[in-house]
Amino acid sequence: MSPSDAPSVFDWDIFCRVVDNFGDIGVCWRLAKALAHDHGCSVRLWVDDWTTFARLCPAAAAAGDSLCAQGVEVRRWCEPFPDVQPARAVVEAFACEPPASYVAAMAAATPRPQWINLEYLSAEDWVEGCHGLSSPHPRLPLTKRFCFPGFTARSGGLLRERGLIAARERFQADAAACHDWLAGLGIPAVPDGARLVSLFAYEQPQLPELLRLWAAAPRPTLLLVPEGRVLGDVLRFFGRTDAPADEILVAGGLTAAILPFLDAADYDRLLWACELNFVRGEDSFVRAQWAAQPFVWHIYEQDEAVHHDKLDAFLDRYLAGLDDSAADATRALWKAWNGEGSLAAAWPAFDAALPRLAPHTRRWSEDLASRQDLASVLVQFAELTVK
């Protein structure tokens, strides 16, 4: 789709304000592509932080204020906001109110657009009761509906594009494909019996303690570290202050490979290739669950420690049906990773539990994949035909 081919009225407008690096725009960009590719919708994505978006979509760096990429028209959200015709359905991501002039145009449109507030993901029980609720505008003849992503059939589900699970299965069943992909990233030959671990997290002051255990362990570990905020803690363990992407660092049985920024498809392959994935925020957290491999979640920290309630709510759902000792070990490691306890003390029991956690996580992923995905739920919300 070129700018001249853009429809006069879009099916979807998605508004995104970038708050936490790639999390907000990562979710919105995936959603926009899913609506376009899986449902045949015309989609326009408004982004306030063009520089961050350009990391996910490199073509944006030289595109000025707009471009068409992967079936989606992407526009820079700036002030004054342009005079555009609202789409048939409007998503404000994570309560980022659309511009006042745009909202006024929504109220004047015939028919009025479906207005959806896409909320943050949570496993808490109250989500089911709030998903789908409506809120009238205090002044204008508009009504907003709330969509809560979640882990149950009574929530909005999770982002999952068509063909994702089949692509994962093909990759994980093909050892040569995995080897070739790693080699393409400049990763040296993986030692026999080595555990592959990916690390994408917020700053983690306890990380050197865990890396010391891995360096001294009889089983070698290959740690794959995409560019991100935790890289400084990795370098601190190796006595470094900086390291270029593609550098290999070694200490005892631990080999750490610093990876360049990965696009969405390669980040998925990274998760699929590893036996254990450390992830953060929302987008990589969801992708780790589609990888069907054990993972550890670094939740986004919130005021008054309310994020710990969200962490506990997810653990209660995720660990249901796992034997008590493996569940307790997993909970202890996750809590320590999020600042409640010692990582070094929690690691041995978690390490011993991984052989039981792996099949449990695959079953968890399969159960989630049996439910409706978020883009399909939103299409139904907007009363647009699923194609």
Coordinates of C-alpha atoms in Angstrom, one line a residue:
M1 CA 0.0 0.0 0.0
S2 CA 1.4 3.4 -1.0
P3 CA 0.2 6.7 0.4
S4 CA -1.8 7.2 -2.8
D5 CA -3.6 3.9 -2.2
A6 CA -4.7 4.8 1.3
P7 CA -8.4 4.4 1.8
S8 CA -10.5 7.5 2.3
V9 CA -11.9 6.0 5.6
F10 CA -9.7 3.6 7.5
D11 CA -11.1 0.6 9.3
W12 CA -8.8 1.3 12.3
D13 CA -7.0 4.2 13.9
I14 CA -4.6 3.1 16.7
F15 CA -3.1 5.8 19.0
C16 CA 0.1 5.0 20.8
R17 CA 2.2 7.1 23.2
V18 CA 5.5 5.6 24.0
V19 CA 6.0 5.4 27.7
D20 CA 8.4 2.5 28.4
N21 CA 10.9 2.1 25.5
F22 CA 9.5 -0.5 23.2
G23 CA 6.7 -2.0 25.2
D24 CA 3.8 0.2 24.2
I25 CA 4.8 0.6 20.6
G26 CA 5.7 -3.1 20.4
V27 CA 2.2 -4.1 21.3
C28 CA 0.6 -1.5 19.1
W29 CA 2.8 -2.3 16.1
R30 CA 2.0 -6.0 16.4
L31 CA -1.7 -5.3 16.8
A32 CA -1.7 -3.1 13.7
K33 CA 0.0 -5.7 11.6
A34 CA -2.4 -8.5 12.9
L35 CA -5.4 -6.4 12.0
A36 CA -4.0 -5.7 8.5
H37 CA -2.7 -9.2 7.7
D38 CA -5.1 -11.5 9.5
H39 CA -8.3 -9.6 9.1
G40 CA -7.8 -7.7 5.9
C41 CA -8.4 -4.3 7.6
S42 CA -7.0 -0.9 6.6
V43 CA -5.1 0.4 9.6
R44 CA -3.5 3.7 10.5
L45 CA -1.1 3.8 13.5
W46 CA -0.3 7.1 15.2
V47 CA 3.0 7.2 17.2
D48 CA 4.3 10.1 19.2
D49 CA 7.9 8.8 19.5
W50 CA 9.1 8.3 15.9
T51 CA 12.7 7.5 17.0
T52 CA 11.7 4.5 19.1
F53 CA 9.3 3.3 16.4
A54 CA 12.2 3.4 13.9
R55 CA 14.1 0.8 15.9
L56 CA 11.2 -1.6 15.3
C57 CA 10.6 -0.4 11.7
P58 CA 13.9 0.9 10.3
A59 CA 12.2 2.3 7.2
A60 CA 10.7 4.9 9.4
A61 CA 14.1 6.5 10.0
A62 CA 14.1 8.1 6.5
A63 CA 10.4 8.4 6.1
G64 CA 9.7 11.9 7.5
D65 CA 6.3 11.9 9.3
S66 CA 4.6 9.0 7.6
L67 CA 5.1 5.8 5.8
C68 CA 3.3 2.6 4.7
A69 CA 5.0 -0.5 6.0
Q70 CA 3.9 -4.1 6.2
G71 CA 0.3 -3.2 5.2
V72 CA -0.1 -0.4 7.8
E73 CA 0.0 3.3 7.3
V74 CA 2.0 4.8 10.2
R75 CA 1.8 8.5 11.0
R76 CA 3.8 10.7 13.5
W77 CA 1.4 11.9 16.2
C78 CA 2.3 15.6 16.6
E79 CA 0.7 18.9 17.4
P80 CA -1.1 20.5 15.8
F81 CA -2.9 17.3 14.9
P82 CA -3.9 17.1 11.3
D83 CA -7.5 17.4 10.1
V84 CA -8.3 13.7 9.2
Q85 CA -11.4 11.7 8.9
P86 CA -11.7 9.3 11.9
A87 CA -11.5 5.6 11.2
R88 CA -14.5 3.3 11.7
A89 CA -12.9 1.9 14.9
V90 CA -10.5 3.8 17.1
V91 CA -8.1 2.2 19.7
E92 CA -6.5 4.4 22.3
A93 CA -3.7 2.2 23.7
F94 CA -3.2 2.2 27.4
A95 CA -5.5 5.2 28.1
C96 CA -3.6 7.6 25.8
E97 CA -6.5 10.0 25.0
P98 CA -6.7 10.8 21.3
P99 CA -6.3 14.5 20.4
A100 CA -9.3 16.7 21.3
S101 CA -9.8 17.7 17.6
Y102 CA -9.9 14.1 16.6
V103 CA -12.4 13.2 19.4
A104 CA -14.6 16.1 18.2
A105 CA -14.4 14.7 14.7
M106 CA -15.5 11.3 16.0
A107 CA -18.5 12.9 17.6
A108 CA -19.5 14.6 14.4
A109 CA -19.0 11.5 12.2
T110 CA -21.9 9.5 10.8
P111 CA -21.9 6.7 11.9
R112 CA -19.8 7.4 14.9
P113 CA -16.7 5.3 15.3
Q114 CA -16.4 2.4 17.7
W115 CA -14.0 3.7 20.5
I116 CA -12.0 1.2 22.4
N117 CA -9.5 1.7 25.2
L118 CA -7.0 -1.1 25.1
E119 CA -5.8 -1.6 28.6
Y120 CA -2.6 -3.2 30.0
L121 CA -2.4 -7.0 30.4
S122 CA -3.2 -8.4 33.8
A123 CA -4.0 -11.8 35.2
E124 CA -5.9 -10.3 38.2
D125 CA -9.4 -11.6 38.8
W126 CA -11.1 -8.2 38.4
V127 CA -10.2 -8.1 34.7
E128 CA -13.0 -10.4 33.7
G129 CA -15.6 -8.1 35.3
C130 CA -14.2 -5.0 33.6
H131 CA -13.5 -6.4 30.2
G132 CA -16.2 -5.1 27.7
L133 CA -17.6 -2.4 30.0
S134 CA -18.6 0.9 28.5
S135 CA -18.1 4.5 29.6
P136 CA -20.0 7.5 28.0
H137 CA -18.1 10.6 27.2
P138 CA -19.0 13.4 29.7
R139 CA -19.9 15.9 27.0
L140 CA -20.0 14.3 23.6
P141 CA -22.3 11.7 22.1
L142 CA -19.6 9.0 22.3
T143 CA -19.1 5.8 24.3
K144 CA -15.8 4.1 25.0
R145 CA -15.5 0.4 25.6
F146 CA -12.7 -1.2 27.6
C147 CA -10.8 -4.2 26.3
F148 CA -8.6 -6.0 28.8
P149 CA -6.1 -8.5 27.4
G150 CA -5.9 -11.5 29.6
F151 CA -5.4 -15.3 30.1
T152 CA -9.0 -16.5 30.3
A153 CA -11.9 -16.9 27.9
R154 CA -13.7 -14.0 29.6
S155 CA -10.9 -11.5 28.8
G156 CA -9.6 -10.0 25.5
G157 CA -6.9 -12.8 25.1
L158 CA -3.4 -12.2 23.9
L159 CA -1.8 -11.0 20.7
R160 CA -1.1 -14.0 18.4
E161 CA -0.8 -13.6 14.7
R162 CA -2.0 -16.4 12.4
G163 CA 0.6 -19.0 11.7
L164 CA 2.8 -18.2 14.7
I165 CA 2.5 -21.5 16.5
A166 CA 3.0 -23.5 13.3
A167 CA 6.2 -21.4 12.6
R168 CA 7.5 -22.1 16.1
E169 CA 6.9 -25.8 15.8
R170 CA 8.8 -25.9 12.5
F171 CA 11.7 -24.0 13.9
Q172 CA 12.0 -26.0 17.1
A173 CA 11.8 -29.3 15.2
D174 CA 14.6 -28.4 12.9
A175 CA 18.0 -28.4 14.7
A176 CA 19.8 -27.4 11.6
A177 CA 17.6 -24.3 11.2
C178 CA 18.3 -23.3 14.7
H179 CA 22.0 -23.8 14.3
D180 CA 22.1 -21.8 11.1
W181 CA 20.1 -19.0 12.7
L182 CA 22.5 -18.7 15.6
A183 CA 25.5 -18.8 13.3
G184 CA 23.9 -16.0 11.3
L185 CA 24.0 -13.9 14.5
G186 CA 27.7 -14.6 14.9
I187 CA 27.2 -17.1 17.8
P188 CA 30.0 -19.6 18.1
A189 CA 29.3 -23.3 18.0
V190 CA 27.2 -24.2 21.0
P191 CA 29.1 -26.5 23.4
D192 CA 27.6 -30.0 23.8
G193 CA 25.0 -30.1 26.5
A194 CA 25.1 -26.3 27.0
R195 CA 22.0 -24.5 28.2
L196 CA 20.9 -21.6 26.0
V197 CA 19.4 -18.7 27.9
S198 CA 18.1 -15.4 26.6
L199 CA 18.2 -12.3 28.8
F200 CA 16.0 -9.2 28.2
A201 CA 15.3 -7.4 31.5
Y202 CA 15.3 -4.2 33.4
E203 CA 18.3 -3.3 35.5
Q204 CA 19.1 -6.3 37.8
P205 CA 21.6 -5.5 40.7
Q206 CA 21.6 -9.2 41.7
L207 CA 22.5 -10.5 38.3
P208 CA 26.3 -10.9 38.9
E209 CA 25.5 -13.3 41.8
L210 CA 23.5 -15.5 39.4
L211 CA 26.2 -15.3 36.7
R212 CA 28.8 -16.5 39.2
L213 CA 26.8 -19.6 39.8
W214 CA 26.5 -20.3 36.0
A215 CA 30.2 -19.7 35.5
A216 CA 31.0 -22.3 38.2
A217 CA 28.4 -24.8 37.2
P218 CA 29.4 -28.1 35.6
R219 CA 26.9 -27.6 32.8
P220 CA 28.0 -24.8 30.4
T221 CA 25.6 -21.9 29.7
L222 CA 25.4 -19.8 26.6
L223 CA 23.8 -16.5 27.5
L224 CA 22.3 -14.5 24.6
V225 CA 21.8 -10.8 25.6
P226 CA 19.9 -8.6 23.1
E227 CA 20.6 -4.9 23.4
G228 CA 18.7 -3.5 26.4
R229 CA 18.8 -2.1 29.9
V230 CA 20.2 -5.1 31.7
L231 CA 23.4 -5.1 29.5
G232 CA 25.2 -2.9 32.0
D233 CA 24.8 -5.6 34.8
V234 CA 26.1 -8.3 32.5
L235 CA 29.2 -6.2 31.7
R236 CA 29.7 -5.4 35.4
F237 CA 30.1 -9.1 36.0
F238 CA 32.8 -9.4 33.4
G239 CA 34.6 -6.3 34.6
R240 CA 33.6 -4.2 31.6
T241 CA 31.9 -0.9 31.1
D242 CA 31.0 -1.3 27.5
A243 CA 31.0 -4.0 24.7
P244 CA 30.0 -3.8 21.1
A245 CA 27.2 -5.9 19.7
D246 CA 28.6 -9.2 18.5
E247 CA 31.2 -9.4 21.3
I248 CA 31.6 -12.8 23.1
L249 CA 32.5 -12.7 26.8
V250 CA 33.7 -15.8 28.7
A251 CA 34.0 -16.7 32.4
G252 CA 34.4 -20.3 33.3
G253 CA 31.5 -22.3 32.0
L254 CA 29.5 -19.1 31.1
T255 CA 29.7 -17.6 27.6
A256 CA 27.7 -14.4 27.0
A257 CA 27.0 -13.2 23.5
I258 CA 26.0 -9.5 23.1
L259 CA 23.4 -9.4 20.3
P260 CA 22.5 -6.4 18.1
F261 CA 19.0 -5.1 18.2
L262 CA 16.7 -7.8 16.9
D263 CA 13.6 -7.3 14.8
A264 CA 10.3 -8.9 15.9
A265 CA 10.8 -12.1 13.9
D266 CA 14.3 -12.7 15.1
Y267 CA 13.4 -12.0 18.7
D268 CA 10.8 -14.8 18.4
R269 CA 13.4 -17.1 17.1
L270 CA 15.7 -16.2 20.0
L271 CA 12.9 -17.2 22.4
W272 CA 12.2 -20.4 20.5
A273 CA 15.9 -21.4 20.5
C274 CA 16.5 -21.0 24.2
E275 CA 15.7 -23.4 27.1
L276 CA 15.1 -20.5 29.4
N277 CA 14.0 -16.9 28.6
F278 CA 14.2 -13.9 30.9
V279 CA 11.7 -11.3 29.6
R280 CA 10.3 -8.0 30.8
G281 CA 7.3 -5.7 30.5
E282 CA 4.4 -6.9 28.3
D283 CA 5.4 -7.6 24.7
S284 CA 8.3 -9.9 25.4
F285 CA 6.4 -11.5 28.3
V286 CA 3.6 -12.6 25.9
R287 CA 6.1 -13.7 23.2
A288 CA 7.8 -15.9 25.8
Q289 CA 4.6 -17.7 26.4
W290 CA 4.1 -18.4 22.7
A291 CA 7.7 -19.8 22.7
A292 CA 6.5 -22.6 25.1
Q293 CA 9.8 -22.6 27.0
P294 CA 10.3 -21.9 30.7
F295 CA 10.7 -18.2 31.3
V296 CA 11.2 -15.6 34.1
W297 CA 9.2 -12.3 34.0
H298 CA 10.7 -9.0 35.1
I299 CA 7.5 -7.0 35.7
Y300 CA 7.3 -3.3 35.2
E301 CA 7.7 -1.6 38.6
Q302 CA 4.8 0.6 39.7
D303 CA 4.1 3.0 42.6
E304 CA 3.2 1.5 46.0
A305 CA 4.5 -1.9 44.8
V306 CA 1.2 -2.8 43.1
H307 CA 3.1 -4.7 40.5
H308 CA 3.8 -7.4 43.1
D309 CA 0.0 -8.1 43.2
K310 CA 0.0 -8.5 39.4
L311 CA 3.0 -10.8 39.6
D312 CA 1.3 -13.0 42.2
A313 CA -1.9 -13.1 40.2
F314 CA -0.1 -14.4 37.1
L315 CA 2.0 -16.9 39.1
D316 CA -1.2 -18.3 40.6
R317 CA -2.6 -19.0 37.1
Y318 CA 0.6 -20.1 35.4
L319 CA 1.7 -22.5 38.2
A320 CA -1.7 -24.2 38.7
G321 CA -1.3 -27.9 38.1
L322 CA 2.5 -28.0 38.6
D323 CA 3.8 -30.1 41.4
D324 CA 4.2 -28.2 44.7
S325 CA 8.0 -28.3 44.9
A326 CA 8.5 -27.1 41.3
A327 CA 5.8 -24.4 41.8
D328 CA 7.4 -23.2 45.0
A329 CA 10.9 -23.1 43.3
T330 CA 9.5 -21.1 40.4
R331 CA 7.7 -18.7 42.6
A332 CA 10.8 -18.1 44.7
L333 CA 13.0 -17.4 41.7
W334 CA 10.5 -15.1 40.1
K335 CA 10.0 -13.2 43.4
A336 CA 13.8 -12.9 43.8
W337 CA 14.2 -11.7 40.2
N338 CA 11.7 -8.9 41.1
G339 CA 13.5 -7.8 44.2
E340 CA 12.0 -10.1 46.9
G341 CA 14.7 -12.5 48.0
S342 CA 18.1 -13.8 46.9
L343 CA 18.7 -14.9 43.3
A344 CA 21.7 -17.0 44.3
A345 CA 19.6 -18.8 47.0
A346 CA 16.6 -19.4 44.8
W347 CA 18.5 -20.6 41.7
P348 CA 19.4 -24.2 42.6
A349 CA 15.9 -25.3 43.4
F350 CA 14.6 -23.6 40.2
D351 CA 17.3 -25.2 38.2
A352 CA 16.2 -28.6 39.6
A353 CA 12.6 -27.8 38.7
L354 CA 13.2 -26.9 35.1
P355 CA 12.7 -30.5 33.7
R356 CA 9.2 -30.4 35.2
L357 CA 8.5 -26.8 34.3
A358 CA 9.3 -27.2 30.6
P359 CA 6.4 -29.6 29.7
H360 CA 4.1 -27.6 32.1
T361 CA 4.9 -24.4 30.2
R362 CA 4.2 -26.1 26.8
R363 CA 0.8 -27.1 28.1
W364 CA 0.2 -23.6 29.3
S365 CA 1.1 -22.2 25.9
E366 CA -1.2 -24.7 24.1
D367 CA -4.1 -23.8 26.4
L368 CA -3.7 -20.1 25.7
A369 CA -3.4 -20.8 21.9
S370 CA -6.8 -22.6 22.0
R371 CA -8.5 -19.3 22.9
Q372 CA -9.4 -16.3 20.7
D373 CA -6.6 -13.9 20.0
L374 CA -6.7 -10.2 20.9
A375 CA -7.0 -8.8 17.4
S376 CA -10.0 -11.1 16.7
V377 CA -11.6 -9.9 19.9
L378 CA -11.1 -6.3 18.9
V379 CA -12.6 -6.9 15.5
Q380 CA -15.7 -8.3 17.2
F381 CA -15.8 -5.3 19.6
A382 CA -15.8 -3.0 16.6
E383 CA -18.5 -5.0 14.8
L384 CA -16.4 -5.3 11.8
T385 CA -16.5 -8.5 9.8
V386 CA -13.8 -11.0 10.5
K387 CA -12.4 -11.9 7.1

